[in-house]
Short mmCIF file of C-alpha atoms in Angstrom, two decimals:
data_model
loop_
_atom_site.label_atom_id
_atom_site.label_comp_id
_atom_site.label_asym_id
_atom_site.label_seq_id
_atom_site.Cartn_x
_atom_site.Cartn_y
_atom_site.Cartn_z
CA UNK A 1 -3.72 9.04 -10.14
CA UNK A 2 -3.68 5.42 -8.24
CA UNK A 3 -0.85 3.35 -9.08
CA UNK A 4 -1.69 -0.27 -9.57
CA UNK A 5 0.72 -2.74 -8.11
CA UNK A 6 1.14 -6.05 -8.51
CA UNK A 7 2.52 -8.14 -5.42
CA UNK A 8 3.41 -11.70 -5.98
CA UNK A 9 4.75 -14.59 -3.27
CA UNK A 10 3.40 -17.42 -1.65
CA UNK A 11 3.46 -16.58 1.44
CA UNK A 12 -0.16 -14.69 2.06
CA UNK A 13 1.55 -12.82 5.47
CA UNK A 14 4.07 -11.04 2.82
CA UNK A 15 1.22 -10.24 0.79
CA UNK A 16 -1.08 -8.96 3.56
CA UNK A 17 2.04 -6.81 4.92
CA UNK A 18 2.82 -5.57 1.86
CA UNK A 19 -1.07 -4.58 1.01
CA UNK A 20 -1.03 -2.69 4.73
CA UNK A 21 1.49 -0.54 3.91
CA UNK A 22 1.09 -0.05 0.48
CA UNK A 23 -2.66 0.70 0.32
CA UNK A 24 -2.05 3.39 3.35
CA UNK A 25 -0.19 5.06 1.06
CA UNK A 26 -3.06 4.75 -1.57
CA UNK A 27 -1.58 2.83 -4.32
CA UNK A 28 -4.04 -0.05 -5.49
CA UNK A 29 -3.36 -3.97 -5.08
CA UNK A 30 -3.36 -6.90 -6.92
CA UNK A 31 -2.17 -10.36 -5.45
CA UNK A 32 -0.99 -13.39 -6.47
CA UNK A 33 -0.10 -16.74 -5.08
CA UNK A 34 2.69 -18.20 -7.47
CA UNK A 35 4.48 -17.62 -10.75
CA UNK A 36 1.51 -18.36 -13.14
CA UNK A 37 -0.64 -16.53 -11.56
CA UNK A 38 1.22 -13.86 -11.68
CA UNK A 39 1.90 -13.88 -15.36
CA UNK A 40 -1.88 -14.63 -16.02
CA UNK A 41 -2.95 -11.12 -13.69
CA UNK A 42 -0.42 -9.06 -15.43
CA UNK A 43 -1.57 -9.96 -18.85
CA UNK A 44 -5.18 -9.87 -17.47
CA UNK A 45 -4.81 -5.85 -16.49
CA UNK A 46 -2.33 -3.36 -18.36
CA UNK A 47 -3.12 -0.87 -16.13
CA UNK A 48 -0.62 -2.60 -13.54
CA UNK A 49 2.09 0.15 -13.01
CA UNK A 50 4.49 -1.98 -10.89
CA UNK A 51 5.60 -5.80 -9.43
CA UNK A 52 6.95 -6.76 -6.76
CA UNK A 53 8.15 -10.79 -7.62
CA UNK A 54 9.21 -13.36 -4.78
CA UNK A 55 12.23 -15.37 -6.40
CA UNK A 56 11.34 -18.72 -5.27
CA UNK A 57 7.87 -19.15 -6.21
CA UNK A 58 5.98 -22.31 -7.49
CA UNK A 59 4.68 -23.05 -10.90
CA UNK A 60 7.05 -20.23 -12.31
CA UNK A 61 9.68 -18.69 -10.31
CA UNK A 62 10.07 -14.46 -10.04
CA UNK A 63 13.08 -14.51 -12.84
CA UNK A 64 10.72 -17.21 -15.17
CA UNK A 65 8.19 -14.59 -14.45
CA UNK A 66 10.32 -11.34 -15.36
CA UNK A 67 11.53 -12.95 -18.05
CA UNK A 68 8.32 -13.89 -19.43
CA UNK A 69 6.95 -10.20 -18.83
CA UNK A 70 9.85 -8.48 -20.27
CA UNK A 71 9.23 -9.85 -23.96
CA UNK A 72 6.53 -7.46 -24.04
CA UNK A 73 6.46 -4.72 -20.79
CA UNK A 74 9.42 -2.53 -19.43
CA UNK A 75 7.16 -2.01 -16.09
CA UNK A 76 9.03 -1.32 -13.29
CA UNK A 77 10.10 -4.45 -11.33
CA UNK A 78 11.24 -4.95 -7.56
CA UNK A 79 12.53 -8.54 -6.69
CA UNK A 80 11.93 -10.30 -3.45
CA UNK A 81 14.95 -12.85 -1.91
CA UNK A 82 14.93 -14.80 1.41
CA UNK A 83 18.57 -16.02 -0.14
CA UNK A 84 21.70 -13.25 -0.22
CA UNK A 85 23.87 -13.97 -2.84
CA UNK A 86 25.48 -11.62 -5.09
CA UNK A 87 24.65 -14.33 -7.76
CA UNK A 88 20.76 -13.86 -7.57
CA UNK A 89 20.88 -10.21 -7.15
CA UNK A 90 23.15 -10.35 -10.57
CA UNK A 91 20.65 -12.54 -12.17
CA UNK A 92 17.91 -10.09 -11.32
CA UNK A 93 19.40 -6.98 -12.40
CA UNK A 94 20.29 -8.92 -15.70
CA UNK A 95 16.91 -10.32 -16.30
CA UNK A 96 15.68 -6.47 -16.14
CA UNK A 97 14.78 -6.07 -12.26
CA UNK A 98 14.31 -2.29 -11.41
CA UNK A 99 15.14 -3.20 -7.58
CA UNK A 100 16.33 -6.30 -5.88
CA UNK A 101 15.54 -6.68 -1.38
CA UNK A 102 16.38 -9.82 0.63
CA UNK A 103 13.89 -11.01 3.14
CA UNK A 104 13.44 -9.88 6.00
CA UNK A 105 12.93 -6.64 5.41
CA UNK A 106 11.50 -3.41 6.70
CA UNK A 107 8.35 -2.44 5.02
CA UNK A 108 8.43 1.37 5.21
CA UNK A 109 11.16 0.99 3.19
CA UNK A 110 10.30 -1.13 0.83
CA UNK A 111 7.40 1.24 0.58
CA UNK A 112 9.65 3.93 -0.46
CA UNK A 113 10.99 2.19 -2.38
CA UNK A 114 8.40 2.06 -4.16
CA UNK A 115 7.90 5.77 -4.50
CA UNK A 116 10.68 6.04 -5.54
CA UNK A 117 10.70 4.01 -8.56
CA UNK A 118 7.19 5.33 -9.26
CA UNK A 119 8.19 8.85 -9.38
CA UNK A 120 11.46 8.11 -11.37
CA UNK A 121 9.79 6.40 -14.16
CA UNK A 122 5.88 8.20 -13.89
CA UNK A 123 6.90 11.23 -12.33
CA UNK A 124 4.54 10.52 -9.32
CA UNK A 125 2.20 13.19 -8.05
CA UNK A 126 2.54 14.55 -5.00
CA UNK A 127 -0.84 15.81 -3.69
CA UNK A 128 -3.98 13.84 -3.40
CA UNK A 129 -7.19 15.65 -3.56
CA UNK A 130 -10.81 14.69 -1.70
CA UNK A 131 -13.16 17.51 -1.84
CA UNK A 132 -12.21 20.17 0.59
CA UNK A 133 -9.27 17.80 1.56
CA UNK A 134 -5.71 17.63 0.22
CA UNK A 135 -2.51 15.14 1.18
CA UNK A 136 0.68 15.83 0.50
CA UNK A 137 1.62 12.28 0.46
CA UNK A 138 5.31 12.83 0.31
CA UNK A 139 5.36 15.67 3.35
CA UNK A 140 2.82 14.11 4.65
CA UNK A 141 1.07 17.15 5.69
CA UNK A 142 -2.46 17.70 5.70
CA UNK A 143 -4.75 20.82 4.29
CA UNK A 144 -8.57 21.74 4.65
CA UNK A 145 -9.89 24.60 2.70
CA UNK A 146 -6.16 25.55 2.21
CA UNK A 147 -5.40 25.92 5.50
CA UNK A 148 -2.62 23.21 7.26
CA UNK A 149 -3.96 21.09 10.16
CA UNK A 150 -1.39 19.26 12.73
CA UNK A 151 -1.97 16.33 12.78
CA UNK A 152 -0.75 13.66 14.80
CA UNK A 153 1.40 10.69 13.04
CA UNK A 154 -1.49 8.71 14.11
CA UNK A 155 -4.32 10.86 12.99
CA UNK A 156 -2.22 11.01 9.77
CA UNK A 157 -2.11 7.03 9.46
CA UNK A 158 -5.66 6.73 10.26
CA UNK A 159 -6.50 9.37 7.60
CA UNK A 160 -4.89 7.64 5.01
CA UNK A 161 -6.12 4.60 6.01
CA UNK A 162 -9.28 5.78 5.60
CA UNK A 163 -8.95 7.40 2.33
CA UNK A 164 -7.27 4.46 0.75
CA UNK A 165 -10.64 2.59 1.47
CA UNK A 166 -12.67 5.45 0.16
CA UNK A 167 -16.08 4.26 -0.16
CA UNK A 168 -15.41 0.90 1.71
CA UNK A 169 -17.72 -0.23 5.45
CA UNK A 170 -14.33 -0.70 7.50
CA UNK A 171 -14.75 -2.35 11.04
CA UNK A 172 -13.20 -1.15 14.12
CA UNK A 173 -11.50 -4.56 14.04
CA UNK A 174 -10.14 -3.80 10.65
CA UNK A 175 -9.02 -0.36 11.75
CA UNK A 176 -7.22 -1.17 14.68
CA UNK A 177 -5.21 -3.95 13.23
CA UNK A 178 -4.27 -1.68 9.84
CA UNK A 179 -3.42 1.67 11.71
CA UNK A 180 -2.13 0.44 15.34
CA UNK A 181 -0.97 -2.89 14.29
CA UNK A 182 -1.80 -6.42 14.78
CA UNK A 183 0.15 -6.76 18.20
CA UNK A 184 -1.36 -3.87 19.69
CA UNK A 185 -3.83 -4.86 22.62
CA UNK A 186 -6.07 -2.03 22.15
CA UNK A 187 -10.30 -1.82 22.45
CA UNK A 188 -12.98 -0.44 19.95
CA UNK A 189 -12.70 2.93 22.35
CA UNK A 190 -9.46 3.47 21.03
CA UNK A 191 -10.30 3.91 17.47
CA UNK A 192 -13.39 5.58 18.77
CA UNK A 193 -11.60 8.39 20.29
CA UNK A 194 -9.04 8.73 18.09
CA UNK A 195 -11.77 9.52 15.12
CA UNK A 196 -13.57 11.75 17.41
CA UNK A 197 -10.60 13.43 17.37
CA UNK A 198 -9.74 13.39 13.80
CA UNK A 199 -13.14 14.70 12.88
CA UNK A 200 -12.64 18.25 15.12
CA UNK A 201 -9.53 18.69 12.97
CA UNK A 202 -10.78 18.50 9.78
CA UNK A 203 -13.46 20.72 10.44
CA UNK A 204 -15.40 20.49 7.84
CA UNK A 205 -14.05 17.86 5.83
CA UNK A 206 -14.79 15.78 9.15
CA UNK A 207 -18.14 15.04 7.22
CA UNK A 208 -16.73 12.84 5.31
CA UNK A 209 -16.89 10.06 8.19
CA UNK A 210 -19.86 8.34 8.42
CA UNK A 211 -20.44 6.22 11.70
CA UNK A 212 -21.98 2.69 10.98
CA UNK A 213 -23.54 1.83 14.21
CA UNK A 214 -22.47 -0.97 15.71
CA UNK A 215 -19.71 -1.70 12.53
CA UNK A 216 -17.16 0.91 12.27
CA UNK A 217 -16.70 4.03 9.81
CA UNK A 218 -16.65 4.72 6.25
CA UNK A 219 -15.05 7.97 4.01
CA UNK A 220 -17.03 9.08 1.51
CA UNK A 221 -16.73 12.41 0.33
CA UNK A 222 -20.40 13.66 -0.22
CA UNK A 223 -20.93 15.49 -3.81
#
């Protein structure tokens, strides 16, 4: 199952960070840009499974927001500050906030987070399955056929990063920027080699990534 998560603040560059990370660990995304948009996505999809709400938004701040979605949704809710005062953290635990972080912050561990509260309240599974493939998402380990590969921690990132875009034409561009970074000064080669390498180690399941020439790659697990 893909958790659904709803990330709201005004600032896109929190909302692209927070999409990185997030959809490397395969959850799905929805953004917003303010408080009523927020409100209008939630309502829009009940198969959102979690929010994360920037207090100072426009239109409707995060606790007009939580407030608003608690009359009718106990959904798990983590709260976003750039101010740290025990008053706001307060407010947020007693409008019904699930979690409450103050800017800046680190996003691996926001992202877990995340897991956390996901496997509290869903009971979160652990194992992801793609055909011959399986991903232990919380060991982060790595099986083909039933047999454990070693993979590097950037093999791993780049696998996930490609399964959380199953199905999706990714660029090199886009590849290098979600799996190295956006400060690393790396070429096209890089990722090149790096899935060359990837696809020897899953054997098999190596298949599964299709070269567009002249684009980048795409996973697709072939039926």
């Amino acid at each position: 199952m893909a958790y659904k998560i709803l990330i709201a603040d005004d600032e896109e560059r929190i909302r692209i960070l927070l999409s990185d990370f997030l959809k490397n660990e395969h959850y799905l995304i929805v953004e917003a840009a303010d408080g009523d948009e927020a409100i209008s996505k939630f309502y829009e999809d009940p198969s959102i499974s979690l929010l994360i709400l920037d207090v100072m938004m426009p239109k409707y701040n995060g606790f007009e927001v939580l407030d608003e979605i608690r009359k009718i949704s106990q959904v798990p809710v983590i709260m976003l500050t750039a101010r740290n005062g025990e008053t706001d953290e307060l407010k947020g635990f007693n409008c019904g906030a699930d979690e409450y972080i103050t800017k800046p912050f680190r996003p691996s561990i926001l992202t877990a987070r995340v897991k956390a509260i996901l496997k509290r309240v869903y009971g979160q599974e652990d194992t992801l399955i793609l055909g011959e493939l399986s991903i232990n998402i919380l060991e982060h380990s790595v099986k083909v056929g039933g047999i454990n590969l070693n993979l590097s921690l950037r093999e791993y990132s780049l696998l996930t990063y490609l399964t959380a875009n199953a199905g999706k034409a990714l660029s090199r561009e886009q590849i290098l920027n979600n799996v190295w970074g956006y400060d690393y000064y790396g070429t096209s080669r890089t990722v090149d080699t790096h899935m060359n390498r990837l696809r020897i180690k899953l054997d098999n399941a190596g298949n599964y990534i299709t070269t567009l020439r002249g684009y980048g790659y795409k996973f697709e697990v072939h039926q």
